[in-house]
Amino acid sequence: MPARPPRPRTRKVSVTVESAARTAPAAVIVAIDGPSGTGKSSTSKAVAAKLGLSYLDTGAQYRAITWWMITNEIDTDDPAAIATAAAKPVIVSGTDPGAPTITVDGLDAAGPIRTQEVTAKVSAVSAVPEVRALITQLQRDIAAAAPAGIVVEGRDIGTTVLPDADLKVFLTASPEARAARRSGELKGVDVATTQEALLKRDAADSGRKTSPLAKADDAVEVDTTELTLDQVIECVVTLIEEKRAAK
């Protein structure tokens, strides 16, 4: 009889769920707060994209509900009228950092929410407790549903929305630097006028009774005045990777 060919040597490889979990990066929830013009949006989107995390611009949600109020002729100087209407719009936020989206009642609102009219009225609408309660719950639900973790940017994320976030970062910058950046974004807007508007909004956001703009006690403060965007991104990525390693 012809000799049987030798059997190929095989090696059994078993991967348990536990060992697979150890090789995957730990899910992290990151809160990035700070006033306008400090680089929150650019930093948050870039960091989320680099680390494979979801991304949420909470300010866009407040702009969205403000735009809805204006469009539906709700008096934005009347807190009672705002409170009554607050639950009516349906706001849906996409969390892809490469192409974040936001719709209101099924309509694309990404462009309309960035108008000067919305900017001028968003602080007043955001200060209404009923609005903040609804949007805060929406934000918590989105963060809880993010499979790999999420970077959430805003003004009260570390203090109110996600007080148990794995990492809290508070971005700051001088008023002059913030105004110059924002004027560059808006094209042709006077820097002095922009700075005045930013300081006015700072006062409104920091002084409101419900969830004011504030740095959480355990937040890492990063002054972006003299830093490039890439340097800020690198700083935050390093902080997140340290948290992941610790988990």
GROMACS .gro file of C-alpha atoms in nm:
model
  247
    1MET     CA    1   0.000   0.000   0.000
    2PRO     CA    2   0.123   0.349  -0.077
    3ALA     CA    3   0.237   0.543   0.225
    4ARG     CA    4  -0.007   0.797   0.358
    5PRO     CA    5   0.105   1.158   0.317
    6PRO     CA    6   0.207   1.313   0.645
    7ARG     CA    7  -0.066   1.505   0.818
    8PRO     CA    8  -0.011   1.882   0.823
    9ARG     CA    9   0.074   2.011   1.161
   10THR     CA   10  -0.198   2.227   1.301
   11ARG     CA   11  -0.213   2.451   1.602
   12LYS     CA   12  -0.534   2.530   1.777
   13VAL     CA   13  -0.586   2.898   1.847
   14SER     CA   14  -0.858   3.000   2.084
   15VAL     CA   15  -0.949   3.359   2.156
   16THR     CA   16  -1.177   3.416   2.447
   17VAL     CA   17  -1.409   3.713   2.474
   18GLU     CA   18  -1.207   3.828   2.772
   19SER     CA   19  -0.874   3.825   2.586
   20ALA     CA   20  -1.027   3.998   2.281
   21ALA     CA   21  -1.159   4.270   2.507
   22ARG     CA   22  -0.812   4.322   2.648
   23THR     CA   23  -0.667   4.392   2.303
   24ALA     CA   24  -0.937   4.649   2.209
   25PRO     CA   25  -0.899   5.007   2.331
   26ALA     CA   26  -1.116   5.081   2.632
   27ALA     CA   27  -1.428   5.286   2.563
   28VAL     CA   28  -1.391   5.639   2.699
   29ILE     CA   29  -1.627   5.930   2.748
   30VAL     CA   30  -1.452   6.264   2.706
   31ALA     CA   31  -1.603   6.599   2.803
   32ILE     CA   32  -1.452   6.909   2.642
   33ASP     CA   33  -1.583   7.241   2.771
   34GLY     CA   34  -1.492   7.605   2.727
   35PRO     CA   35  -1.615   7.935   2.582
   36SER     CA   36  -1.645   8.017   2.211
   37GLY     CA   37  -1.327   8.058   2.010
   38THR     CA   38  -1.106   7.829   2.217
   39GLY     CA   39  -1.094   7.555   1.952
   40LYS     CA   40  -1.346   7.314   2.104
   41SER     CA   41  -1.512   7.202   1.781
   42SER     CA   42  -1.199   7.164   1.570
   43THR     CA   43  -1.017   6.985   1.850
   44SER     CA   44  -1.305   6.757   1.945
   45LYS     CA   45  -1.377   6.644   1.588
   46ALA     CA   46  -1.011   6.579   1.511
   47VAL     CA   47  -0.951   6.389   1.835
   48ALA     CA   48  -1.262   6.174   1.788
   49ALA     CA   49  -1.167   6.092   1.429
   50LYS     CA   50  -0.809   6.005   1.524
   51LEU     CA   51  -0.912   5.771   1.806
   52GLY     CA   52  -1.219   5.615   1.643
   53LEU     CA   53  -1.466   5.776   1.883
   54SER     CA   54  -1.809   5.926   1.823
   55TYR     CA   55  -1.847   6.304   1.842
   56LEU     CA   56  -2.123   6.534   1.966
   57ASP     CA   57  -2.146   6.913   1.935
   58THR     CA   58  -2.394   7.001   2.208
   59GLY     CA   59  -2.389   7.368   2.113
   60ALA     CA   60  -2.538   7.273   1.777
   61GLN     CA   61  -2.835   7.119   1.958
   62TYR     CA   62  -2.904   7.443   2.144
   63ARG     CA   63  -2.865   7.634   1.820
   64ALA     CA   64  -3.107   7.391   1.656
   65ILE     CA   65  -3.380   7.446   1.912
   66THR     CA   66  -3.319   7.823   1.894
   67TRP     CA   67  -3.354   7.813   1.515
   68TRP     CA   68  -3.680   7.619   1.554
   69MET     CA   69  -3.811   7.880   1.798
   70ILE     CA   70  -3.728   8.163   1.556
   71THR     CA   71  -3.874   7.979   1.257
   72ASN     CA   72  -4.194   7.905   1.443
   73GLU     CA   73  -4.222   8.264   1.571
   74ILE     CA   74  -4.181   8.180   1.939
   75ASP     CA   75  -4.086   8.490   2.136
   76THR     CA   76  -3.725   8.419   2.239
   77ASP     CA   77  -3.746   8.694   2.500
   78ASP     CA   78  -4.030   8.508   2.677
   79PRO     CA   79  -3.898   8.217   2.889
   80ALA     CA   80  -4.252   8.088   2.951
   81ALA     CA   81  -4.326   8.067   2.579
   82ILE     CA   82  -3.994   7.891   2.518
   83ALA     CA   83  -4.062   7.643   2.799
   84THR     CA   84  -4.405   7.560   2.659
   85ALA     CA   85  -4.268   7.489   2.311
   86ALA     CA   86  -3.942   7.320   2.414
   87ALA     CA   87  -4.060   6.961   2.368
   88LYS     CA   88  -4.209   7.012   2.021
   89PRO     CA   89  -3.905   6.999   1.787
   90VAL     CA   90  -3.740   6.663   1.711
   91ILE     CA   91  -3.363   6.710   1.706
   92VAL     CA   92  -3.139   6.433   1.572
   93SER     CA   93  -2.759   6.459   1.589
   94GLY     CA   94  -2.524   6.246   1.379
   95THR     CA   95  -2.207   6.148   1.567
   96ASP     CA   96  -1.960   6.081   1.283
   97PRO     CA   97  -1.670   6.322   1.349
   98GLY     CA   98  -1.589   6.326   0.978
   99ALA     CA   99  -1.935   6.442   0.879
  100PRO     CA  100  -2.143   6.551   1.179
  101THR     CA  101  -2.507   6.621   1.097
  102ILE     CA  102  -2.806   6.774   1.271
  103THR     CA  103  -3.170   6.774   1.168
  104VAL     CA  104  -3.477   6.940   1.314
  105ASP     CA  105  -3.810   6.771   1.235
  106GLY     CA  106  -3.630   6.588   0.957
  107LEU     CA  107  -3.484   6.902   0.796
  108ASP     CA  108  -3.109   6.957   0.758
  109ALA     CA  109  -3.029   7.240   1.001
  110ALA     CA  110  -2.648   7.244   0.977
  111GLY     CA  111  -2.643   7.570   0.779
  112PRO     CA  112  -2.939   7.763   0.926
  113ILE     CA  113  -2.825   7.722   1.287
  114ARG     CA  114  -2.502   7.918   1.219
  115THR     CA  115  -2.668   8.249   1.131
  116GLN     CA  116  -2.603   8.567   1.330
  117GLU     CA  117  -2.969   8.575   1.436
  118VAL     CA  118  -2.939   8.232   1.600
  119THR     CA  119  -2.605   8.328   1.757
  120ALA     CA  120  -2.760   8.638   1.912
  121LYS     CA  121  -3.051   8.445   2.067
  122VAL     CA  122  -2.909   8.106   2.159
  123SER     CA  123  -2.793   8.207   2.509
  124ALA     CA  124  -3.141   8.327   2.607
  125VAL     CA  125  -3.307   8.010   2.479
  126SER     CA  126  -3.039   7.788   2.636
  127ALA     CA  127  -3.092   7.949   2.976
  128VAL     CA  128  -3.452   7.822   3.004
  129PRO     CA  129  -3.450   7.525   3.247
  130GLU     CA  130  -3.702   7.323   3.045
  131VAL     CA  131  -3.482   7.351   2.737
  132ARG     CA  132  -3.171   7.246   2.925
  133ALA     CA  133  -3.346   6.949   3.086
  134LEU     CA  134  -3.463   6.815   2.750
  135ILE     CA  135  -3.135   6.870   2.565
  136THR     CA  136  -2.928   6.736   2.856
  137GLN     CA  137  -3.121   6.409   2.855
  138LEU     CA  138  -3.079   6.384   2.477
  139GLN     CA  139  -2.704   6.432   2.518
  140ARG     CA  140  -2.679   6.166   2.789
  141ASP     CA  141  -2.870   5.917   2.574
  142ILE     CA  142  -2.638   5.977   2.279
  143ALA     CA  143  -2.326   5.938   2.495
  144ALA     CA  144  -2.456   5.615   2.650
  145ALA     CA  145  -2.521   5.466   2.305
  146ALA     CA  146  -2.169   5.532   2.168
  147PRO     CA  147  -2.010   5.185   2.129
  148ALA     CA  148  -1.641   5.282   2.146
  149GLY     CA  149  -1.680   5.602   2.345
  150ILE     CA  150  -1.745   5.963   2.253
  151VAL     CA  151  -1.604   6.313   2.264
  152VAL     CA  152  -1.874   6.556   2.378
  153GLU     CA  153  -1.809   6.929   2.353
  154GLY     CA  154  -2.002   7.212   2.510
  155ARG     CA  155  -2.015   7.440   2.810
  156ASP     CA  156  -2.153   7.226   3.091
  157ILE     CA  157  -2.056   6.873   2.991
  158GLY     CA  158  -1.809   6.801   3.269
  159THR     CA  159  -2.015   6.976   3.537
  160THR     CA  160  -2.373   6.879   3.450
  161VAL     CA  161  -2.429   6.657   3.147
  162LEU     CA  162  -2.159   6.394   3.205
  163PRO     CA  163  -2.013   6.454   3.553
  164ASP     CA  164  -1.872   6.098   3.555
  165ALA     CA  165  -1.687   6.136   3.222
  166ASP     CA  166  -1.355   5.950   3.207
  167LEU     CA  167  -1.173   6.268   3.108
  168LYS     CA  168  -1.272   6.634   3.139
  169VAL     CA  169  -1.087   6.903   2.948
  170PHE     CA  170  -1.151   7.276   2.978
  171LEU     CA  171  -1.013   7.484   2.691
  172THR     CA  172  -0.937   7.852   2.742
  173ALA     CA  173  -0.776   8.131   2.540
  174SER     CA  174  -0.733   8.507   2.567
  175PRO     CA  175  -1.030   8.717   2.449
  176GLU     CA  176  -0.809   8.865   2.175
  177ALA     CA  177  -0.711   8.523   2.039
  178ARG     CA  178  -1.068   8.398   2.053
  179ALA     CA  179  -1.202   8.702   1.871
  180ALA     CA  180  -0.936   8.675   1.599
  181ARG     CA  181  -1.020   8.309   1.540
  182ARG     CA  182  -1.394   8.366   1.530
  183SER     CA  183  -1.359   8.668   1.299
  184GLY     CA  184  -1.154   8.452   1.063
  185GLU     CA  185  -1.430   8.191   1.060
  186LEU     CA  186  -1.700   8.448   0.990
  187LYS     CA  187  -1.502   8.627   0.716
  188GLY     CA  188  -1.501   9.005   0.718
  189VAL     CA  189  -1.643   9.055   1.067
  190ASP     CA  190  -1.463   9.320   1.274
  191VAL     CA  191  -1.241   9.169   1.547
  192ALA     CA  192  -1.337   9.428   1.809
  193THR     CA  193  -1.707   9.373   1.745
  194THR     CA  194  -1.656   8.996   1.763
  195GLN     CA  195  -1.467   9.024   2.091
  196GLU     CA  196  -1.743   9.233   2.244
  197ALA     CA  197  -2.002   8.975   2.135
  198LEU     CA  198  -1.794   8.688   2.275
  199LEU     CA  199  -1.752   8.856   2.614
  200LYS     CA  200  -2.123   8.932   2.625
  201ARG     CA  201  -2.203   8.567   2.558
  202ASP     CA  202  -1.947   8.455   2.817
  203ALA     CA  203  -2.126   8.665   3.078
  204ALA     CA  204  -2.466   8.523   2.979
  205ASP     CA  205  -2.345   8.162   2.976
  206SER     CA  206  -2.146   8.189   3.298
  207GLY     CA  207  -2.417   8.381   3.482
  208ARG     CA  208  -2.723   8.170   3.404
  209LYS     CA  209  -2.876   7.988   3.700
  210THR     CA  210  -2.917   7.653   3.525
  211SER     CA  211  -2.596   7.471   3.425
  212PRO     CA  212  -2.367   7.771   3.378
  213LEU     CA  213  -2.044   7.760   3.180
  214ALA     CA  214  -1.788   7.645   3.435
  215LYS     CA  215  -1.474   7.439   3.470
  216ALA     CA  216  -1.526   7.111   3.656
  217ASP     CA  217  -1.307   7.069   3.965
  218ASP     CA  218  -1.138   6.764   3.814
  219ALA     CA  219  -1.098   6.903   3.461
  220VAL     CA  220  -0.761   6.951   3.293
  221GLU     CA  221  -0.732   7.314   3.178
  222VAL     CA  222  -0.557   7.376   2.847
  223ASP     CA  223  -0.481   7.736   2.744
  224THR     CA  224  -0.483   7.737   2.362
  225THR     CA  225  -0.378   8.101   2.316
  226GLU     CA  226  -0.023   8.024   2.205
  227LEU     CA  227  -0.086   7.672   2.073
  228THR     CA  228  -0.152   7.557   1.719
  229LEU     CA  229  -0.454   7.337   1.656
  230ASP     CA  230  -0.227   7.036   1.602
  231GLN     CA  231  -0.063   7.097   1.939
  232VAL     CA  232  -0.398   7.112   2.116
  233ILE     CA  233  -0.513   6.793   1.942
  234GLU     CA  234  -0.191   6.615   2.040
  235CYS     CA  235  -0.233   6.726   2.401
  236VAL     CA  236  -0.590   6.594   2.427
  237VAL     CA  237  -0.508   6.268   2.246
  238THR     CA  238  -0.227   6.207   2.496
  239LEU     CA  239  -0.462   6.268   2.789
  240ILE     CA  240  -0.718   6.025   2.646
  241GLU     CA  241  -0.461   5.754   2.577
  242GLU     CA  242  -0.343   5.782   2.937
  243LYS     CA  243  -0.700   5.731   3.056
  244ARG     CA  244  -0.746   5.433   2.825
  245ALA     CA  245  -0.428   5.274   2.955
  246ALA     CA  246  -0.543   5.326   3.312
  247LYS     CA  247  -0.876   5.153   3.239
   0.00000   0.00000   0.00000
